[in-house]
Amino acid sequence: MTDERDAAVPAVDPFDLAGDVAAALRDRTAAWTFLDRFTREWAPVLPVDHQPGWDAYVMDTAAARLGVPLPAALREGYALLGGREDLTGEVTAVLVPPGELRLHDGVGAGDDAGVLVLHRDGTPDAALGIRVADLGQDDPPVVEGGEQDGWHPYLDRVSTAFLDLVLWQWMTTWPDAHHDVLLDPDDPARTVLDTHCTPLALAHPGGRYYLAGEDTLLCTAGSRVVLAAARTPAGLDAARALLPGTWQRAADAL
C-alpha cells in the first residue's frame, strides 16, 4: 500500500544542464530557474557571509536616484544573485551594487549617448552595461566596452548576460571546482570537443561552452586556450584524458 505522504512529494526532474541552458536562452523565467538550480546543485553557498540579493525597495531607490527605469530582467537578476559575489565577480570584476549604479557617457549621440554600467572590470574598457535608450525593455541587450573606446554589442539579453557571467565565474574562480587550462589545443583536440562533448547553446563571446560528462564544463577562449572546470577530481582527469596536450596545472604538478 502506498503511503499518502510519499505520494504527495513531487518528483524532482534531473538537472539537464545542456537542455536547460537552451531553454534559458528562449525565456528569461527559464533563465532564472536554471540559475537557481545551478547555484544550488553546482555552486552551493560556501560557508562565508554571503548576503541575499537586493529587494524591490533597494532597486526602486536606485531607479529614483538615476531618474530612469530599471529593466525587469535586471531587477530579477539582482534579486537572485546580487549577493553572490563568488558567482558574479569579485575583487576587480564586480556586479555594481544598486547604490553605486551610474549612467556613463557613451561615444557619439542618440542611442550611444549613455550607458548604465552593471558589471565592471579593473580595466578601462571591460565593463558590461545597458544603453539608456534600451532601459524601457524588459530584457534588453547588453553592451561591452567603456567610455574610452566606446560600447559594442555583447549579448542579446540581460538574462543571458547573467547566465554567461555565472558560468564563466564558476569555470574560472569557483573555489570548490577543480580547474585546469589546456594551452595551444591542436586541431584533433578541437575535433574531440565537437564529437565527444555536448556544446551548450550559449556561446561565450570569444568562445563556446561544452559539457563533458556529467560534472565538467569546458570553454574555448579564443583559438589557443581551453578552460576546464569539474565538480570532482575524476571529472577533471577525464577531461585531461579526453583532450591530450599541455595542461598547465597538470604540468605544474609534475
PDB file of C-alpha atoms in Angstrom:
ATOM      1  CA  MET A   1       0.000   0.000   0.000  1.00  0.00           C
ATOM      2  CA  THR A   2       1.404   3.408  -0.963  1.00  0.00           C
ATOM      3  CA  ASP A   3       1.898   5.887   1.859  1.00  0.00           C
ATOM      4  CA  GLU A   4      -0.137   9.037   1.086  1.00  0.00           C
ATOM      5  CA  ARG A   5       2.688  11.178   2.449  1.00  0.00           C
ATOM      6  CA  ASP A   6       5.103   9.661  -0.105  1.00  0.00           C
ATOM      7  CA  ALA A   7       2.600  10.139  -2.914  1.00  0.00           C
ATOM      8  CA  ALA A   8       2.289  13.847  -2.084  1.00  0.00           C
ATOM      9  CA  VAL A   9       6.018  14.511  -2.571  1.00  0.00           C
ATOM     10  CA  PRO A  10       6.570  15.803  -6.136  1.00  0.00           C
ATOM     11  CA  ALA A  11       9.254  14.130  -8.200  1.00  0.00           C
ATOM     12  CA  VAL A  12      12.328  16.260  -8.889  1.00  0.00           C
ATOM     13  CA  ASP A  13      13.343  16.325 -12.527  1.00  0.00           C
ATOM     14  CA  PRO A  14      17.007  15.556 -13.159  1.00  0.00           C
ATOM     15  CA  PHE A  15      19.096  18.634 -13.866  1.00  0.00           C
ATOM     16  CA  ASP A  16      19.665  18.645 -17.629  1.00  0.00           C
ATOM     17  CA  LEU A  17      22.334  21.335 -17.827  1.00  0.00           C
ATOM     18  CA  ALA A  18      22.623  21.445 -21.621  1.00  0.00           C
ATOM     19  CA  GLY A  19      18.874  21.259 -22.234  1.00  0.00           C
ATOM     20  CA  ASP A  20      18.065  23.781 -19.516  1.00  0.00           C
ATOM     21  CA  VAL A  21      20.602  26.272 -20.898  1.00  0.00           C
ATOM     22  CA  ALA A  22      18.887  26.052 -24.294  1.00  0.00           C
ATOM     23  CA  ALA A  23      15.521  26.734 -22.652  1.00  0.00           C
ATOM     24  CA  ALA A  24      17.010  29.602 -20.637  1.00  0.00           C
ATOM     25  CA  LEU A  25      18.038  31.394 -23.827  1.00  0.00           C
ATOM     26  CA  ARG A  26      14.439  31.380 -25.083  1.00  0.00           C
ATOM     27  CA  ASP A  27      12.721  32.627 -21.933  1.00  0.00           C
ATOM     28  CA  ARG A  28      14.036  34.702 -19.065  1.00  0.00           C
ATOM     29  CA  THR A  29      11.875  32.909 -16.498  1.00  0.00           C
ATOM     30  CA  ALA A  30      13.605  29.709 -17.577  1.00  0.00           C
ATOM     31  CA  ALA A  31      16.938  31.537 -17.232  1.00  0.00           C
ATOM     32  CA  TRP A  32      16.283  32.321 -13.564  1.00  0.00           C
ATOM     33  CA  THR A  33      15.032  28.771 -12.968  1.00  0.00           C
ATOM     34  CA  PHE A  34      18.249  27.432 -14.481  1.00  0.00           C
ATOM     35  CA  LEU A  35      20.465  29.764 -12.443  1.00  0.00           C
ATOM     36  CA  ASP A  36      18.619  28.932  -9.226  1.00  0.00           C
ATOM     37  CA  ARG A  37      19.066  25.220  -9.902  1.00  0.00           C
ATOM     38  CA  PHE A  38      22.693  25.661 -10.999  1.00  0.00           C
ATOM     39  CA  THR A  39      23.636  27.637  -7.899  1.00  0.00           C
ATOM     40  CA  ARG A  40      22.018  25.046  -5.639  1.00  0.00           C
ATOM     41  CA  GLU A  41      23.442  21.942  -7.335  1.00  0.00           C
ATOM     42  CA  TRP A  42      26.765  23.073  -8.797  1.00  0.00           C
ATOM     43  CA  ALA A  43      27.662  26.048  -6.611  1.00  0.00           C
ATOM     44  CA  PRO A  44      26.019  25.882  -3.181  1.00  0.00           C
ATOM     45  CA  VAL A  45      26.838  28.828  -0.947  1.00  0.00           C
ATOM     46  CA  LEU A  46      30.242  28.467   0.689  1.00  0.00           C
ATOM     47  CA  PRO A  47      30.467  28.821   4.488  1.00  0.00           C
ATOM     48  CA  VAL A  48      31.167  32.557   4.398  1.00  0.00           C
ATOM     49  CA  ASP A  49      28.987  35.608   4.857  1.00  0.00           C
ATOM     50  CA  HIS A  50      27.122  35.804   1.546  1.00  0.00           C
ATOM     51  CA  GLN A  51      24.300  38.335   1.629  1.00  0.00           C
ATOM     52  CA  PRO A  52      20.927  37.782  -0.084  1.00  0.00           C
ATOM     53  CA  GLY A  53      20.067  39.565  -3.307  1.00  0.00           C
ATOM     54  CA  TRP A  54      18.715  43.098  -3.423  1.00  0.00           C
ATOM     55  CA  ASP A  55      14.977  43.563  -2.964  1.00  0.00           C
ATOM     56  CA  ALA A  56      12.495  45.766  -4.845  1.00  0.00           C
ATOM     57  CA  TYR A  57      12.833  48.669  -2.391  1.00  0.00           C
ATOM     58  CA  VAL A  58      16.583  48.942  -2.969  1.00  0.00           C
ATOM     59  CA  MET A  59      16.144  48.765  -6.741  1.00  0.00           C
ATOM     60  CA  ASP A  60      13.285  51.318  -6.668  1.00  0.00           C
ATOM     61  CA  THR A  61      15.539  53.679  -4.699  1.00  0.00           C
ATOM     62  CA  ALA A  62      18.303  53.288  -7.296  1.00  0.00           C
ATOM     63  CA  ALA A  63      15.875  53.915 -10.165  1.00  0.00           C
ATOM     64  CA  ALA A  64      14.515  57.076  -8.490  1.00  0.00           C
ATOM     65  CA  ARG A  65      18.037  58.389  -7.897  1.00  0.00           C
ATOM     66  CA  LEU A  66      19.057  57.738 -11.514  1.00  0.00           C
ATOM     67  CA  GLY A  67      15.810  59.024 -12.979  1.00  0.00           C
ATOM     68  CA  VAL A  68      15.494  56.064 -15.369  1.00  0.00           C
ATOM     69  CA  PRO A  69      13.562  52.774 -15.295  1.00  0.00           C
ATOM     70  CA  LEU A  70      15.441  49.624 -14.376  1.00  0.00           C
ATOM     71  CA  PRO A  71      14.505  46.664 -16.641  1.00  0.00           C
ATOM     72  CA  ALA A  72      12.571  43.778 -15.126  1.00  0.00           C
ATOM     73  CA  ALA A  73      15.360  41.312 -16.002  1.00  0.00           C
ATOM     74  CA  LEU A  74      17.958  43.458 -14.241  1.00  0.00           C
ATOM     75  CA  ARG A  75      15.803  43.605 -11.116  1.00  0.00           C
ATOM     76  CA  GLU A  76      15.242  39.843 -11.201  1.00  0.00           C
ATOM     77  CA  GLY A  77      18.934  39.086 -11.707  1.00  0.00           C
ATOM     78  CA  TYR A  78      19.903  41.362  -8.829  1.00  0.00           C
ATOM     79  CA  ALA A  79      17.253  39.769  -6.592  1.00  0.00           C
ATOM     80  CA  LEU A  80      18.533  36.259  -7.324  1.00  0.00           C
ATOM     81  CA  LEU A  81      22.295  36.804  -7.485  1.00  0.00           C
ATOM     82  CA  GLY A  82      23.028  40.249  -6.080  1.00  0.00           C
ATOM     83  CA  GLY A  83      24.739  38.850  -3.004  1.00  0.00           C
ATOM     84  CA  ARG A  84      26.660  36.056  -4.726  1.00  0.00           C
ATOM     85  CA  GLU A  85      29.979  37.810  -5.316  1.00  0.00           C
ATOM     86  CA  ASP A  86      31.560  34.384  -5.773  1.00  0.00           C
ATOM     87  CA  LEU A  87      29.406  33.925  -8.903  1.00  0.00           C
ATOM     88  CA  THR A  88      29.010  37.466 -10.208  1.00  0.00           C
ATOM     89  CA  GLY A  89      32.581  38.676  -9.848  1.00  0.00           C
ATOM     90  CA  GLU A  90      34.788  39.791  -7.020  1.00  0.00           C
ATOM     91  CA  VAL A  91      37.924  41.862  -6.385  1.00  0.00           C
ATOM     92  CA  THR A  92      38.217  43.958  -9.579  1.00  0.00           C
ATOM     93  CA  ALA A  93      35.402  42.410 -11.657  1.00  0.00           C
ATOM     94  CA  VAL A  94      32.180  43.109  -9.794  1.00  0.00           C
ATOM     95  CA  LEU A  95      28.430  43.363 -10.217  1.00  0.00           C
ATOM     96  CA  VAL A  96      27.767  47.019  -9.427  1.00  0.00           C
ATOM     97  CA  PRO A  97      25.658  47.368  -6.229  1.00  0.00           C
ATOM     98  CA  PRO A  98      22.380  49.278  -6.702  1.00  0.00           C
ATOM     99  CA  GLY A  99      23.603  52.226  -4.660  1.00  0.00           C
ATOM    100  CA  GLU A 100      26.611  52.609  -6.968  1.00  0.00           C
ATOM    101  CA  LEU A 101      24.822  52.335 -10.328  1.00  0.00           C
ATOM    102  CA  ARG A 102      25.692  55.277 -12.562  1.00  0.00           C
ATOM    103  CA  LEU A 103      24.848  56.492 -16.055  1.00  0.00           C
ATOM    104  CA  HIS A 104      28.051  56.745 -18.078  1.00  0.00           C
ATOM    105  CA  ASP A 105      28.598  58.847 -21.164  1.00  0.00           C
ATOM    106  CA  GLY A 106      28.633  56.973 -24.438  1.00  0.00           C
ATOM    107  CA  VAL A 107      30.615  57.712 -27.571  1.00  0.00           C
ATOM    108  CA  GLY A 108      28.541  59.535 -30.160  1.00  0.00           C
ATOM    109  CA  ALA A 109      24.955  60.704 -29.903  1.00  0.00           C
ATOM    110  CA  GLY A 110      21.434  59.363 -29.960  1.00  0.00           C
ATOM    111  CA  ASP A 111      21.286  55.730 -28.854  1.00  0.00           C
ATOM    112  CA  ASP A 112      25.002  55.841 -27.962  1.00  0.00           C
ATOM    113  CA  ALA A 113      24.624  58.827 -25.647  1.00  0.00           C
ATOM    114  CA  GLY A 114      24.571  56.916 -22.365  1.00  0.00           C
ATOM    115  CA  VAL A 115      25.039  53.500 -20.746  1.00  0.00           C
ATOM    116  CA  LEU A 116      24.009  52.092 -17.372  1.00  0.00           C
ATOM    117  CA  VAL A 117      27.010  50.002 -16.290  1.00  0.00           C
ATOM    118  CA  LEU A 118      26.009  46.863 -14.364  1.00  0.00           C
ATOM    119  CA  HIS A 119      29.318  44.963 -14.235  1.00  0.00           C
ATOM    120  CA  ARG A 120      32.796  46.423 -14.297  1.00  0.00           C
ATOM    121  CA  ASP A 121      36.308  45.058 -14.549  1.00  0.00           C
ATOM    122  CA  GLY A 122      39.527  46.634 -13.421  1.00  0.00           C
ATOM    123  CA  THR A 123      40.497  47.545 -16.985  1.00  0.00           C
ATOM    124  CA  PRO A 124      39.161  50.772 -18.564  1.00  0.00           C
ATOM    125  CA  ASP A 125      37.132  49.183 -21.363  1.00  0.00           C
ATOM    126  CA  ALA A 126      35.893  45.860 -19.949  1.00  0.00           C
ATOM    127  CA  ALA A 127      32.552  46.885 -18.448  1.00  0.00           C
ATOM    128  CA  LEU A 128      29.091  45.495 -19.256  1.00  0.00           C
ATOM    129  CA  GLY A 129      26.093  47.773 -19.484  1.00  0.00           C
ATOM    130  CA  ILE A 130      22.714  48.624 -20.970  1.00  0.00           C
ATOM    131  CA  ARG A 131      22.200  51.566 -23.282  1.00  0.00           C
ATOM    132  CA  VAL A 132      19.930  54.185 -21.725  1.00  0.00           C
ATOM    133  CA  ALA A 133      17.756  54.015 -24.847  1.00  0.00           C
ATOM    134  CA  ASP A 134      17.056  50.325 -24.081  1.00  0.00           C
ATOM    135  CA  LEU A 135      16.193  50.642 -20.386  1.00  0.00           C
ATOM    136  CA  GLY A 136      12.456  50.563 -21.119  1.00  0.00           C
ATOM    137  CA  GLN A 137      12.686  46.972 -22.374  1.00  0.00           C
ATOM    138  CA  ASP A 138      12.002  44.064 -20.012  1.00  0.00           C
ATOM    139  CA  ASP A 139      15.121  42.122 -21.035  1.00  0.00           C
ATOM    140  CA  PRO A 140      17.284  44.466 -23.137  1.00  0.00           C
ATOM    141  CA  PRO A 141      20.563  43.730 -24.940  1.00  0.00           C
ATOM    142  CA  VAL A 142      23.885  44.185 -23.148  1.00  0.00           C
ATOM    143  CA  VAL A 143      26.903  46.075 -24.468  1.00  0.00           C
ATOM    144  CA  GLU A 144      30.575  45.743 -23.609  1.00  0.00           C
ATOM    145  CA  GLY A 145      33.315  48.350 -23.551  1.00  0.00           C
ATOM    146  CA  GLY A 146      33.795  51.718 -21.903  1.00  0.00           C
ATOM    147  CA  GLU A 147      33.923  55.438 -22.393  1.00  0.00           C
ATOM    148  CA  GLN A 148      37.414  55.349 -23.854  1.00  0.00           C
ATOM    149  CA  ASP A 149      36.838  53.072 -26.857  1.00  0.00           C
ATOM    150  CA  GLY A 150      33.054  53.049 -26.990  1.00  0.00           C
ATOM    151  CA  TRP A 151      30.437  50.353 -26.493  1.00  0.00           C
ATOM    152  CA  HIS A 152      29.885  47.270 -28.631  1.00  0.00           C
ATOM    153  CA  PRO A 153      27.194  44.530 -28.702  1.00  0.00           C
ATOM    154  CA  TYR A 154      27.845  41.754 -26.171  1.00  0.00           C
ATOM    155  CA  LEU A 155      24.779  39.538 -25.616  1.00  0.00           C
ATOM    156  CA  ASP A 156      21.185  39.991 -26.712  1.00  0.00           C
ATOM    157  CA  ARG A 157      19.556  39.865 -23.251  1.00  0.00           C
ATOM    158  CA  VAL A 158      20.328  40.832 -19.670  1.00  0.00           C
ATOM    159  CA  SER A 159      19.203  37.378 -18.512  1.00  0.00           C
ATOM    160  CA  THR A 160      21.644  35.776 -20.972  1.00  0.00           C
ATOM    161  CA  ALA A 161      24.439  38.002 -19.649  1.00  0.00           C
ATOM    162  CA  PHE A 162      23.741  36.818 -16.094  1.00  0.00           C
ATOM    163  CA  LEU A 163      23.794  33.227 -17.331  1.00  0.00           C
ATOM    164  CA  ASP A 164      27.149  33.726 -19.036  1.00  0.00           C
ATOM    165  CA  LEU A 165      28.551  35.615 -16.066  1.00  0.00           C
ATOM    166  CA  VAL A 166      27.734  32.828 -13.614  1.00  0.00           C
ATOM    167  CA  LEU A 167      29.020  30.027 -15.845  1.00  0.00           C
ATOM    168  CA  TRP A 168      32.238  31.954 -16.536  1.00  0.00           C
ATOM    169  CA  GLN A 169      32.838  32.727 -12.862  1.00  0.00           C
ATOM    170  CA  TRP A 170      32.185  29.112 -11.910  1.00  0.00           C
ATOM    171  CA  MET A 171      34.618  27.941 -14.566  1.00  0.00           C
ATOM    172  CA  THR A 172      37.386  30.333 -13.600  1.00  0.00           C
ATOM    173  CA  THR A 173      37.156  31.211  -9.897  1.00  0.00           C
ATOM    174  CA  TRP A 174      34.683  28.934  -8.053  1.00  0.00           C
ATOM    175  CA  PRO A 175      36.866  27.633  -5.195  1.00  0.00           C
ATOM    176  CA  ASP A 176      35.185  24.230  -4.861  1.00  0.00           C
ATOM    177  CA  ALA A 177      35.641  23.368  -8.557  1.00  0.00           C
ATOM    178  CA  HIS A 178      38.731  21.664  -9.972  1.00  0.00           C
ATOM    179  CA  HIS A 179      40.330  23.810 -12.675  1.00  0.00           C
ATOM    180  CA  ASP A 180      42.907  23.403 -15.411  1.00  0.00           C
ATOM    181  CA  VAL A 181      43.885  25.099 -18.672  1.00  0.00           C
ATOM    182  CA  LEU A 182      44.829  23.432 -21.954  1.00  0.00           C
ATOM    183  CA  LEU A 183      47.246  25.612 -23.908  1.00  0.00           C
ATOM    184  CA  ASP A 184      47.515  25.669 -27.693  1.00  0.00           C
ATOM    185  CA  PRO A 185      44.989  22.896 -28.427  1.00  0.00           C
ATOM    186  CA  ASP A 186      45.628  21.271 -31.782  1.00  0.00           C
ATOM    187  CA  ASP A 187      43.037  20.557 -34.470  1.00  0.00           C
ATOM    188  CA  PRO A 188      42.384  16.977 -33.261  1.00  0.00           C
ATOM    189  CA  ALA A 189      41.594  18.315 -29.792  1.00  0.00           C
ATOM    190  CA  ARG A 190      39.006  20.677 -31.242  1.00  0.00           C
ATOM    191  CA  THR A 191      37.512  17.798 -33.212  1.00  0.00           C
ATOM    192  CA  VAL A 192      37.191  15.853 -29.949  1.00  0.00           C
ATOM    193  CA  LEU A 193      35.276  18.770 -28.413  1.00  0.00           C
ATOM    194  CA  ASP A 194      32.752  18.720 -31.224  1.00  0.00           C
ATOM    195  CA  THR A 195      32.354  14.928 -31.359  1.00  0.00           C
ATOM    196  CA  HIS A 196      32.608  13.815 -27.727  1.00  0.00           C
ATOM    197  CA  CYS A 197      31.255  16.784 -25.756  1.00  0.00           C
ATOM    198  CA  THR A 198      27.869  18.484 -25.721  1.00  0.00           C
ATOM    199  CA  PRO A 199      28.043  22.094 -26.927  1.00  0.00           C
ATOM    200  CA  LEU A 200      25.875  24.423 -24.881  1.00  0.00           C
ATOM    201  CA  ALA A 201      23.552  26.701 -26.781  1.00  0.00           C
ATOM    202  CA  LEU A 202      25.166  29.660 -25.026  1.00  0.00           C
ATOM    203  CA  ALA A 203      28.292  30.793 -26.844  1.00  0.00           C
ATOM    204  CA  HIS A 204      30.567  32.830 -24.615  1.00  0.00           C
ATOM    205  CA  PRO A 205      31.788  35.872 -26.575  1.00  0.00           C
ATOM    206  CA  GLY A 206      35.126  34.730 -27.943  1.00  0.00           C
ATOM    207  CA  GLY A 207      34.475  31.041 -27.293  1.00  0.00           C
ATOM    208  CA  ARG A 208      31.923  28.298 -26.637  1.00  0.00           C
ATOM    209  CA  TYR A 209      30.866  26.270 -23.610  1.00  0.00           C
ATOM    210  CA  TYR A 210      30.830  22.474 -23.683  1.00  0.00           C
ATOM    211  CA  LEU A 211      29.577  19.865 -21.235  1.00  0.00           C
ATOM    212  CA  ALA A 212      31.921  16.906 -20.830  1.00  0.00           C
ATOM    213  CA  GLY A 213      30.365  14.034 -18.917  1.00  0.00           C
ATOM    214  CA  GLU A 214      28.003  14.842 -16.072  1.00  0.00           C
ATOM    215  CA  ASP A 215      30.049  17.248 -13.990  1.00  0.00           C
ATOM    216  CA  THR A 216      32.618  19.030 -16.145  1.00  0.00           C
ATOM    217  CA  LEU A 217      32.423  22.251 -18.141  1.00  0.00           C
ATOM    218  CA  LEU A 218      34.854  23.218 -20.865  1.00  0.00           C
ATOM    219  CA  CYS A 219      35.115  26.544 -22.640  1.00  0.00           C
ATOM    220  CA  THR A 220      37.229  27.654 -25.557  1.00  0.00           C
ATOM    221  CA  ALA A 221      38.794  31.068 -25.058  1.00  0.00           C
ATOM    222  CA  GLY A 222      39.875  32.258 -28.464  1.00  0.00           C
ATOM    223  CA  SER A 223      41.792  29.754 -30.561  1.00  0.00           C
ATOM    224  CA  ARG A 224      44.646  28.983 -28.167  1.00  0.00           C
ATOM    225  CA  VAL A 225      43.072  28.038 -24.829  1.00  0.00           C
ATOM    226  CA  VAL A 226      40.546  25.551 -23.470  1.00  0.00           C
ATOM    227  CA  LEU A 227      39.420  26.078 -19.878  1.00  0.00           C
ATOM    228  CA  ALA A 228      38.193  23.129 -17.825  1.00  0.00           C
ATOM    229  CA  ALA A 229      36.317  23.064 -14.526  1.00  0.00           C
ATOM    230  CA  ALA A 230      34.881  19.978 -12.846  1.00  0.00           C
ATOM    231  CA  ARG A 231      32.953  19.248  -9.695  1.00  0.00           C
ATOM    232  CA  THR A 232      35.202  16.263  -8.940  1.00  0.00           C
ATOM    233  CA  PRO A 233      38.892  15.417  -9.446  1.00  0.00           C
ATOM    234  CA  ALA A 234      37.794  12.420 -11.527  1.00  0.00           C
ATOM    235  CA  GLY A 235      35.860  14.687 -13.858  1.00  0.00           C
ATOM    236  CA  LEU A 236      38.901  16.868 -14.424  1.00  0.00           C
ATOM    237  CA  ASP A 237      41.098  13.821 -15.023  1.00  0.00           C
ATOM    238  CA  ALA A 238      38.600  12.582 -17.624  1.00  0.00           C
ATOM    239  CA  ALA A 239      38.711  15.954 -19.398  1.00  0.00           C
ATOM    240  CA  ARG A 240      42.508  15.826 -19.491  1.00  0.00           C
ATOM    241  CA  ALA A 241      42.424  12.322 -20.899  1.00  0.00           C
ATOM    242  CA  LEU A 242      39.848  13.339 -23.482  1.00  0.00           C
ATOM    243  CA  LEU A 243      41.918  16.287 -24.716  1.00  0.00           C
ATOM    244  CA  PRO A 244      45.605  15.388 -24.696  1.00  0.00           C
ATOM    245  CA  GLY A 245      48.041  18.267 -24.736  1.00  0.00           C
ATOM    246  CA  THR A 246      49.779  20.746 -22.447  1.00  0.00           C
ATOM    247  CA  TRP A 247      47.515  21.034 -19.435  1.00  0.00           C
ATOM    248  CA  GLN A 248      49.059  23.842 -17.422  1.00  0.00           C
ATOM    249  CA  ARG A 249      48.291  22.758 -13.874  1.00  0.00           C
ATOM    250  CA  ALA A 250      48.876  19.088 -14.586  1.00  0.00           C
ATOM    251  CA  ALA A 251      52.352  20.012 -15.856  1.00  0.00           C
ATOM    252  CA  ASP A 252      52.979  22.172 -12.775  1.00  0.00           C
ATOM    253  CA  ALA A 253      52.262  19.169 -10.544  1.00  0.00           C
ATOM    254  CA  LEU A 254      54.938  17.011 -12.187  1.00  0.00           C
TER     255      LEU A 254
END
